[in-house]
Short mmCIF file of C-alpha atoms in Angstrom, two decimals:
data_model
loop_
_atom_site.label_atom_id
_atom_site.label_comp_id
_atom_site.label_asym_id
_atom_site.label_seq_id
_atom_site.Cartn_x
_atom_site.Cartn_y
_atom_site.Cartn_z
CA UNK A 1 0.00 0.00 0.00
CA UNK A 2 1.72 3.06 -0.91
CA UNK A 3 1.01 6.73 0.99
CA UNK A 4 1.75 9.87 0.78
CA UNK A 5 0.76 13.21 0.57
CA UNK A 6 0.91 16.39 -2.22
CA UNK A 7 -0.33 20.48 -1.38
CA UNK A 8 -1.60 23.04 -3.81
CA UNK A 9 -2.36 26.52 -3.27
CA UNK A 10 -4.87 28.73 -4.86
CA UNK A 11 -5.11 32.69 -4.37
CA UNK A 12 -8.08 34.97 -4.52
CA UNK A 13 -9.35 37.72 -7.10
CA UNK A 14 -8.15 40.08 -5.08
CA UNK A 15 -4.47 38.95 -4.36
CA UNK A 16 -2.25 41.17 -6.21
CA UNK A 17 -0.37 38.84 -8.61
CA UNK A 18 -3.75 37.86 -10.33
CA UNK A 19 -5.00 41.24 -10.36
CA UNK A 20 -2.58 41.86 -12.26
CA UNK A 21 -3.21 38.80 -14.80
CA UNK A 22 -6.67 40.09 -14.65
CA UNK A 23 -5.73 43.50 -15.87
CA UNK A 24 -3.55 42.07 -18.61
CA UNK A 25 -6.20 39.71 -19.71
CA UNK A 26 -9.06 42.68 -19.60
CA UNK A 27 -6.77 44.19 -21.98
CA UNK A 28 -6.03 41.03 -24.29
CA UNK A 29 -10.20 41.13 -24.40
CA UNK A 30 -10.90 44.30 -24.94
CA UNK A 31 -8.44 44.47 -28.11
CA UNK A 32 -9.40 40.89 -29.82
CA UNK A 33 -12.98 42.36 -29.37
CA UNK A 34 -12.12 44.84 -32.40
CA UNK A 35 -9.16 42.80 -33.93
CA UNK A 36 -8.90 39.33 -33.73
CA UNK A 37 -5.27 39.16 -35.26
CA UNK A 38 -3.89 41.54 -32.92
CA UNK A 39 -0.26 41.16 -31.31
CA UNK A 40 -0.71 41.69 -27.61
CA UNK A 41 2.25 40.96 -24.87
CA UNK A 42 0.80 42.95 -21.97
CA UNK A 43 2.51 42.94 -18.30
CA UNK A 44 1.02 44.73 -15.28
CA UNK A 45 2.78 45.74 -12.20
CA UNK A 46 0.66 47.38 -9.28
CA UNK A 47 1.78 48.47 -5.72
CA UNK A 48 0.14 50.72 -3.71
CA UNK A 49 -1.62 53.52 -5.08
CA UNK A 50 -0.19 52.33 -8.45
CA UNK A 51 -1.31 50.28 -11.52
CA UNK A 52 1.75 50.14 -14.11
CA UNK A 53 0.80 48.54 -17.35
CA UNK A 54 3.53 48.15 -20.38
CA UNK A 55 4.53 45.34 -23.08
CA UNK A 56 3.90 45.13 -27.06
CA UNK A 57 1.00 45.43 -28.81
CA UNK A 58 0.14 45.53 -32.54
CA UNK A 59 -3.22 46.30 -33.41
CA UNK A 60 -5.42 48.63 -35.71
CA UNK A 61 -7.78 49.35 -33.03
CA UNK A 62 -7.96 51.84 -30.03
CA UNK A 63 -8.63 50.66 -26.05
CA UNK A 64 -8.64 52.74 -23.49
CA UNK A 65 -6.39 50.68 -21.29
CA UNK A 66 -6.48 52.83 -18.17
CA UNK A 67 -10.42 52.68 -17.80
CA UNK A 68 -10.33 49.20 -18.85
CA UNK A 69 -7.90 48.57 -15.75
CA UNK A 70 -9.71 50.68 -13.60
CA UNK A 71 -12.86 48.99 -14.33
CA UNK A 72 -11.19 45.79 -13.80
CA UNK A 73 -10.05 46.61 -10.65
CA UNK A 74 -13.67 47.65 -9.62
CA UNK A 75 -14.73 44.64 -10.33
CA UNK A 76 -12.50 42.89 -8.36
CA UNK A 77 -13.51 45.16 -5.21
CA UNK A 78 -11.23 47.29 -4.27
CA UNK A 79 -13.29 50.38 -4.99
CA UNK A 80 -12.31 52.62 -1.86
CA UNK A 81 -9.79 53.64 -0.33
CA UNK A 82 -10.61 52.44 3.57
CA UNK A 83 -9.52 48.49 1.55
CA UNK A 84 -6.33 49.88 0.80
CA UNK A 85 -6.58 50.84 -3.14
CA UNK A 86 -8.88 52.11 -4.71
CA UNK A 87 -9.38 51.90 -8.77
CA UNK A 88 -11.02 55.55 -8.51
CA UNK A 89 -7.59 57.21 -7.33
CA UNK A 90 -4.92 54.96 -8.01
CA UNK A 91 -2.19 56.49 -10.59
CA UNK A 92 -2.50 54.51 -13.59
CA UNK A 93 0.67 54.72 -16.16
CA UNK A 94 1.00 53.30 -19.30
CA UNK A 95 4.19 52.14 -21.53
CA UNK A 96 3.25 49.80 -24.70
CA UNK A 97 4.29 49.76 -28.05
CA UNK A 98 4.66 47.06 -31.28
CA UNK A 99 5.56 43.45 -31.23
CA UNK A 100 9.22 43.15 -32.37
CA UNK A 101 9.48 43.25 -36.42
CA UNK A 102 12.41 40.34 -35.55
CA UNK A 103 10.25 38.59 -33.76
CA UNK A 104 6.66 39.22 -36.24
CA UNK A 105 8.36 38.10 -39.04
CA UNK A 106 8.70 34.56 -37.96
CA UNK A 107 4.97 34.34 -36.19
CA UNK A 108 3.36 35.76 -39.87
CA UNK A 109 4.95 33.15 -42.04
CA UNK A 110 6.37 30.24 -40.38
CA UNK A 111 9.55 28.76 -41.93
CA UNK A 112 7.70 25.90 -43.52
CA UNK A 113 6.04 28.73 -45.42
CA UNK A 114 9.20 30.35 -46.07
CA UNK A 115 10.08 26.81 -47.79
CA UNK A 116 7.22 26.68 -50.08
CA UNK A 117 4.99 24.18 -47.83
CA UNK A 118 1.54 26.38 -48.45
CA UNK A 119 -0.46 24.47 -46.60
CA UNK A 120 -3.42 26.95 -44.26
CA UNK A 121 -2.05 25.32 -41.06
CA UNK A 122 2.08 26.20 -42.01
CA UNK A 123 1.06 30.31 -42.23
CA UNK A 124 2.10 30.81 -38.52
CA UNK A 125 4.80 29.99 -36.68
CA UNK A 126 5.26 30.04 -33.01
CA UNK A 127 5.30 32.99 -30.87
CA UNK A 128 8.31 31.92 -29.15
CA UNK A 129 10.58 28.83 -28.01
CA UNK A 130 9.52 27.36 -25.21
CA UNK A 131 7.84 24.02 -23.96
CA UNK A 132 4.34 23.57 -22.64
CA UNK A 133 3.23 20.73 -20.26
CA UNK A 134 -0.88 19.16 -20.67
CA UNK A 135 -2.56 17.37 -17.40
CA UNK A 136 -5.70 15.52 -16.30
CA UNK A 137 -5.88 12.77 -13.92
CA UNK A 138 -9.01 10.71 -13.03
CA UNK A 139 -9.46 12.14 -9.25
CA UNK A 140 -12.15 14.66 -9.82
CA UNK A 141 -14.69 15.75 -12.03
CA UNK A 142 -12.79 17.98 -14.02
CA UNK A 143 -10.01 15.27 -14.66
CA UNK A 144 -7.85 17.69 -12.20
CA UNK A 145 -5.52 16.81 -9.51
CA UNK A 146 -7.46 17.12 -5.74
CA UNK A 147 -5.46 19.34 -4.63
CA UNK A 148 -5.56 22.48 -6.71
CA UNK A 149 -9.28 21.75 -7.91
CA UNK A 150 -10.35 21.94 -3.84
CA UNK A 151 -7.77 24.96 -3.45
CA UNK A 152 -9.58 26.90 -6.00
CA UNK A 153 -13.11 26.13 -5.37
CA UNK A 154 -12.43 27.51 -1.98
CA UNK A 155 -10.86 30.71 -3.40
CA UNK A 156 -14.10 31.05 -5.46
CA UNK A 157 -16.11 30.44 -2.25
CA UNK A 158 -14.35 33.15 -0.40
CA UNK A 159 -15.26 35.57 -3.49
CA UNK A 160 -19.02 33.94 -3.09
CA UNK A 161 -19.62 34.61 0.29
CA UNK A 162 -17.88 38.15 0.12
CA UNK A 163 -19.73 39.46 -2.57
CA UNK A 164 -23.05 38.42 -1.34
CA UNK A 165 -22.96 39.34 1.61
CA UNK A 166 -23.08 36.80 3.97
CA UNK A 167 -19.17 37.49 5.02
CA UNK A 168 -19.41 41.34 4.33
CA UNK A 169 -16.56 42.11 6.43
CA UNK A 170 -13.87 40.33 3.98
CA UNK A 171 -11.82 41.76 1.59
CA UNK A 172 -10.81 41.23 -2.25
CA UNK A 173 -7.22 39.64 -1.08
CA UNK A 174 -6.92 35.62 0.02
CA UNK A 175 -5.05 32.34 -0.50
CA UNK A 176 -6.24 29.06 -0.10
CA UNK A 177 -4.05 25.85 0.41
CA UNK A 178 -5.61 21.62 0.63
CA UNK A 179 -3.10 18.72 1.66
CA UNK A 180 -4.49 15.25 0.64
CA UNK A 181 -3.60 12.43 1.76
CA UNK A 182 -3.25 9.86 -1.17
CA UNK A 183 -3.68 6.00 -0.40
CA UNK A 184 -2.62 3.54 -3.67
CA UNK A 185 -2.50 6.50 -5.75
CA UNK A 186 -5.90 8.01 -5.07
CA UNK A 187 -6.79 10.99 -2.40
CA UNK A 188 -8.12 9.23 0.53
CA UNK A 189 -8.27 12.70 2.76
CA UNK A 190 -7.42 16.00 3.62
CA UNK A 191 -5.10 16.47 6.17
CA UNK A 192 -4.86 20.30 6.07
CA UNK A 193 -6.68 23.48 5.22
CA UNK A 194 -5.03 26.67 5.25
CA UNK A 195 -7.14 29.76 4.27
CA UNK A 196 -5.72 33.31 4.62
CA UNK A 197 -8.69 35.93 3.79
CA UNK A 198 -8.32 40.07 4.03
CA UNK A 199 -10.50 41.40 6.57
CA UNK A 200 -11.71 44.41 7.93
CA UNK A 201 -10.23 45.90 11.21
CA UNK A 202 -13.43 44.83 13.39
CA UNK A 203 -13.59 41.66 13.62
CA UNK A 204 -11.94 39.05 16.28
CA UNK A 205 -9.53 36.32 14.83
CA UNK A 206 -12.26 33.91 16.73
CA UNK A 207 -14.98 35.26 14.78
CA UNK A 208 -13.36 34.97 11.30
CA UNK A 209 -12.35 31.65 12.08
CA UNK A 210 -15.29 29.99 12.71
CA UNK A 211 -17.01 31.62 9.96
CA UNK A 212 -14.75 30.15 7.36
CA UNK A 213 -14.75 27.11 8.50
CA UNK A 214 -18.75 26.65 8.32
CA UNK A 215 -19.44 28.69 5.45
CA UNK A 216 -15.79 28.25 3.14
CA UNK A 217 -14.28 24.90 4.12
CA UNK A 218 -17.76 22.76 5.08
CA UNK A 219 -19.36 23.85 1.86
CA UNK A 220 -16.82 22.94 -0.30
CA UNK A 221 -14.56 19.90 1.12
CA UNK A 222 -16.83 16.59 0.95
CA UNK A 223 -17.53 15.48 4.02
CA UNK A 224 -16.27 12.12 3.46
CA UNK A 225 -12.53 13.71 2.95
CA UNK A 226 -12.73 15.29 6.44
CA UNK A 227 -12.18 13.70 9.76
CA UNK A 228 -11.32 14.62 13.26
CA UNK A 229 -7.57 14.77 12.39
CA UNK A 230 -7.66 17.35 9.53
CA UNK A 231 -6.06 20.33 11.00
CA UNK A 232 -7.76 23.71 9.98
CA UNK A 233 -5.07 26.79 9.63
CA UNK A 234 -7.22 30.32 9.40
CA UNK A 235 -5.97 33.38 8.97
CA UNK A 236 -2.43 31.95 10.75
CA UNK A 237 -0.92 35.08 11.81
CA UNK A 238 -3.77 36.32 13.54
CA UNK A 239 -4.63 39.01 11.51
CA UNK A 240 -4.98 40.07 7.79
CA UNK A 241 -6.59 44.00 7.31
CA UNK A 242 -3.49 45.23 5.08
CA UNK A 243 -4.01 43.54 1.81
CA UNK A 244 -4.18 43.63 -2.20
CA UNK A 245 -1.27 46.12 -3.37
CA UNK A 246 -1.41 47.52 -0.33
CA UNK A 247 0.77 45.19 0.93
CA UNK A 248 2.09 43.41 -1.72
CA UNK A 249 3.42 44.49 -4.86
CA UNK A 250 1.74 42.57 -7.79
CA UNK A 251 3.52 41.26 -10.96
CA UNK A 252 1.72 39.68 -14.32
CA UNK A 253 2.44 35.59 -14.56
CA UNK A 254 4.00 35.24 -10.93
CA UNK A 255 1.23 32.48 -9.99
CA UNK A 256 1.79 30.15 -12.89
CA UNK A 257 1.46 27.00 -10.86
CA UNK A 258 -1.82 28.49 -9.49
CA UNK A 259 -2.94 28.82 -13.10
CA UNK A 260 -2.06 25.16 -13.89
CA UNK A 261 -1.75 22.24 -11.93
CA UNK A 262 -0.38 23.15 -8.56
CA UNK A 263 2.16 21.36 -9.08
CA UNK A 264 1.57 17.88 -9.37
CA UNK A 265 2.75 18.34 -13.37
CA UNK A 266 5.64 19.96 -14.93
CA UNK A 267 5.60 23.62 -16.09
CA UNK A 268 7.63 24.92 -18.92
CA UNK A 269 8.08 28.14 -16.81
CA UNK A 270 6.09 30.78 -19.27
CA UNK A 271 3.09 32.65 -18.19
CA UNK A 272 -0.40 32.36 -19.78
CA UNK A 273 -1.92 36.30 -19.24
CA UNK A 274 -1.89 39.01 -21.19
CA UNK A 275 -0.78 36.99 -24.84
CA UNK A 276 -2.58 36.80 -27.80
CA UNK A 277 -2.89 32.89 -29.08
CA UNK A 278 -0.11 33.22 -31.36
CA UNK A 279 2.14 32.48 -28.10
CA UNK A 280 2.44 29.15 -27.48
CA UNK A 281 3.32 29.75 -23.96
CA UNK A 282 -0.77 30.42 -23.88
CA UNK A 283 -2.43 28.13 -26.86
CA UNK A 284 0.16 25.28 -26.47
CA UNK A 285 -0.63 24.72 -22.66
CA UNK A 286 -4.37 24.91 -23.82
CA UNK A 287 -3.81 22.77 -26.84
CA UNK A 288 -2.07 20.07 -24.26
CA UNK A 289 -4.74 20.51 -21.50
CA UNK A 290 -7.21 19.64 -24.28
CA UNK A 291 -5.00 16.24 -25.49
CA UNK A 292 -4.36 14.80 -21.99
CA UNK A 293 -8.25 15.10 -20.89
CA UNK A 294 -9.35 13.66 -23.88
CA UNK A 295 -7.52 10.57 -23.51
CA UNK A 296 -7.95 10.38 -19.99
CA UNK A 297 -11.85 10.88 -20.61
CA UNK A 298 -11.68 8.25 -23.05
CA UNK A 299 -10.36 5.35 -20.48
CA UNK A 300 -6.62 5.05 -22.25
CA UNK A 301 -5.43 6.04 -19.18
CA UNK A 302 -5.60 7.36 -15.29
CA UNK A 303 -3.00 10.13 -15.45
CA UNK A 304 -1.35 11.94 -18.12
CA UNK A 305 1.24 14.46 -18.85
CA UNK A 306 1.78 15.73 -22.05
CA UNK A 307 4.67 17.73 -23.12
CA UNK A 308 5.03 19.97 -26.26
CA UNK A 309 7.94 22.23 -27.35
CA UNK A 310 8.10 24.57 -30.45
CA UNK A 311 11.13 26.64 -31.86
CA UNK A 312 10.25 30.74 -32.68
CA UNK A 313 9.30 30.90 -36.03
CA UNK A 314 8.42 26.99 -36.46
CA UNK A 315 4.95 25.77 -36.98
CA UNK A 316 5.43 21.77 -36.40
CA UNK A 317 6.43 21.36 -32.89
CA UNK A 318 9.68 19.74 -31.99
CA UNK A 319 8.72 17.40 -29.87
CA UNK A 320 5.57 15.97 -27.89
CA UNK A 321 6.15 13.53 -25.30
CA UNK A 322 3.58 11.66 -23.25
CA UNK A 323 3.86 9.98 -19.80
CA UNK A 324 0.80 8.25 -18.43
CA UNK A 325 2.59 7.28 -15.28
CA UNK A 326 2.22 3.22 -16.22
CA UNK A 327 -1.61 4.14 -16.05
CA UNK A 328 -2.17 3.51 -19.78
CA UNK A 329 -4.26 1.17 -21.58
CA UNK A 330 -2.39 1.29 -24.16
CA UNK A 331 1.62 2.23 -24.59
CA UNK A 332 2.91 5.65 -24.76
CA UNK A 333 4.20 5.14 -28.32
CA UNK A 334 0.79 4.54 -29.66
CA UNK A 335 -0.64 7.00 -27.39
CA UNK A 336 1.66 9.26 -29.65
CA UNK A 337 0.47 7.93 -32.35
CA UNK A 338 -3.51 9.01 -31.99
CA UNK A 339 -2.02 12.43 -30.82
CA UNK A 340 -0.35 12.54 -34.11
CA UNK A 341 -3.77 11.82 -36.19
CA UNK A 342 -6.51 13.19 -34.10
CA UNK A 343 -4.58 16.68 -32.72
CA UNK A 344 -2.74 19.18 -34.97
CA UNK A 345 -0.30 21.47 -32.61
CA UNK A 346 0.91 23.68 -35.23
CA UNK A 347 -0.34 27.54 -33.66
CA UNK A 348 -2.60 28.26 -36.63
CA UNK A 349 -4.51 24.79 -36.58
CA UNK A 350 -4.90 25.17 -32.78
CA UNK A 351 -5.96 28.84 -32.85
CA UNK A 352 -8.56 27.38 -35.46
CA UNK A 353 -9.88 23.99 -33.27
CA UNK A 354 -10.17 26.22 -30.24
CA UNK A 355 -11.23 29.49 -31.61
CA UNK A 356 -8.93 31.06 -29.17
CA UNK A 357 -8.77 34.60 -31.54
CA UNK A 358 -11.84 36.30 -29.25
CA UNK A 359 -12.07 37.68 -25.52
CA UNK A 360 -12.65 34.78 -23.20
CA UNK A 361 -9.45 35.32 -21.56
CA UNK A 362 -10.23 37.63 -18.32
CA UNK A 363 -12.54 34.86 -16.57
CA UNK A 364 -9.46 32.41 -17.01
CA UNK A 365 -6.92 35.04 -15.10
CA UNK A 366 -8.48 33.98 -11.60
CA UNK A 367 -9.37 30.41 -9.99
CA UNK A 368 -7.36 28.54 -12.56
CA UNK A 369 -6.93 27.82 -16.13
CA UNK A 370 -7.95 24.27 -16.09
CA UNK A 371 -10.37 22.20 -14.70
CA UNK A 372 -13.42 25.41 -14.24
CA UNK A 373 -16.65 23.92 -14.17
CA UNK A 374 -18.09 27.49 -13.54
CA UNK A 375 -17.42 28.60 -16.86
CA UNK A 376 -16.94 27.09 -20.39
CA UNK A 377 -13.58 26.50 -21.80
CA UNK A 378 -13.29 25.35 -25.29
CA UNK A 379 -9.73 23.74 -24.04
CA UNK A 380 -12.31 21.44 -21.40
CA UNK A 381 -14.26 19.96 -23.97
CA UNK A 382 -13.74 16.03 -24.23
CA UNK A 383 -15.29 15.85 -27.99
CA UNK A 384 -12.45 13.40 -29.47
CA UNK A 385 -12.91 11.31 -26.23
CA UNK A 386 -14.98 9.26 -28.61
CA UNK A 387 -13.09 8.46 -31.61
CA UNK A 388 -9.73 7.78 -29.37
CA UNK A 389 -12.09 5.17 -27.05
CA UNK A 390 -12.21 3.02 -30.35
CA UNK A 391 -8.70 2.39 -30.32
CA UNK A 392 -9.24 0.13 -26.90
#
């Protein structure tokens, strides 16, 4: 019988790092809204009093980015100045301009092109080098890891209960973080709950504490995965009223685990907000999200990891590698196989199956990439789960 146990994290709306991927991503949106094929690379930085928003962007349309950041910050809920920033006030400063000519050269016409293979699927090449890492396991609903998929539904839960009311007295700013306790491979409990929440300057630690842990933790952690031994961590310093960029500056891509798998998968290291699908650092990790569900959906295996990597310029990738942990059904080389006939990872063909080239990207920069059964991601769908299930 083999044991042991694995922790993800999750962080709020409100926590400073993904306001920032929220601001980028508001941005992404509110360009491909007007122009689809638009170039956008945007990075936000905010501390307090301060939003700072730069990168490179290409496009024939106008934005206002400052109201659109402002707005997204609103949104978010820190809208006065008593939470520590306030969207109303802050300075916002701005510093974009065009995607590299180096660098658009190679993403217009990939180097297949450049060699006379014409093909629609050869016209763009990748954003960038890089490698990109796909993952679904059989433990939840979603095909996500326990972990991070109970981590972020309790993240969403704090936003829930704060914005309706019934736990008025939190802020915009939180973490989350669930320890399971795995037994032969599957999670057998949680050991450990940590949730840090913003809070106004009112309320006793006692009060906060037992508030979360009725109306966060109880709702959202199944019963059967809690026993008299799981150990409940709230608000661990004792206090939390200084949050958001108040007390923490924020940086664009800095939670990249919380956007994936929380770490039970690789990461190539690149960030997913603020880029337009030609970066594969974004439509690659979608793309191989989309491959490892479908075969896990399908029954080829429990667990799967798919890896990707693509060369600047280059529209075939230059490598895909699969690891279904000695889970699979079948073996990995003819699990490559079906990847190579049912899935097409050059950047055009996957901009095209995903119909990633419109603004759905601002509800992805909080509460995960993967796994959301709150909203509808065309990188979720399990719609080849079908055909590869004939290959059993």
């Amino acid at each position: 019988m083999s044991k042991f146990i694995f922790t993800s994290e999750s962080v709020t709306e409100g926590h400073p790092d993904k306001m920032c991927d929220q601001v980028s991503d508001a941005v992404l949106d509110a360009i491909l809204a007007q122009d689809k094929n638009a170039r956008v690379a945007c990075e936000t930085l905010m501390t307090t009093g301060l939003v700072l928003i730069a990168g490179e962007i290409t496009t024939n349309c106008y934005v206002d980015i400052e109201k659109t950041a402002r707005e997204t910050i609103r949104e978010i809920g820190y809208d006065r100045a008593k939470y520590g920033f306030d969207c109303d006030t802050c300075a916002v400063i701005t510093s974009v301009h065009s995607q590299s000519p180096d660098i658009a050269m190679g993403v217009n016409l990939a180097l297949e092109a450049k060699k006379g293979e014409e093909g629609e699927e050869e016209q763009n090449g990748a954003g960038d080098q890089g490698m990109m890492f796909g993952f679904a396991v059989n433990e939840t609903p979603t095909l996500m890891p326990a972990p991070i998929y109970y981590a972020h539904k309790l993240t969403r839960r704090l936003s829930e209960v704060r914005k309706s009311g019934l736990l008025n007295y939190l802020r915009p700013d939180g973490k989350s973080q669930v320890t399971v306790e795995y037994e032969n491979d599957k999670p057998k409990r949680v050991s450990a709950v940590v949730i840090s929440s913003q809070h106004g300057s009112d309320e006793t630690h006692d009060e906060i504490e037992k508030d979360i842990i009725e109306h966060v933790i109880k709702p959202v952690i199944p019963e059967n995965l809690l026993d008299g031994d799981t150990k409940f961590f709230i608000n661990p310093t004792g206090r939390f009223v200084v949050g958001g960029p108040a007390g923490d500056t924020g940086l664009t891509g800095r939670k990249i685990i919380v956007d994936t798998y929380g770490g039970c998968a690789g990461h190539g290291g690149g960030a997913l907000s603020g880029k337009d699908p030609t970066k594969v650092d974004r439509s690659g990790a979608y793309m191989a999200r989309y491959i490892a569900k479908n075969i896990v959906a399908a029954g080829i295996a429990d667990k799967c990891e798919i890896q990707v990597a693509y060369a600047i310029g280059v529209a075939k990738p230059l490598s895909v590698f699969v690891n279904t942990y000695g889970t699979g059904k079948l073996s990995d080389a003819k699990i490559l196989e079906l990847i190579d006939k049912y899935f097409d990872l050059r950047p055009t063909a996957i901009i095209k199956k995903l119909d990633l080239r419109r603004p759905i990207y601002r509800q992805t920069a909080a509460f995960g990439h993967f796994g959301r059964d709150d909203i509808s991601l065309p990188w979720e769908q399990t719609d080849v789960a079908g055909e590869l299930k004939k290959h059993l």
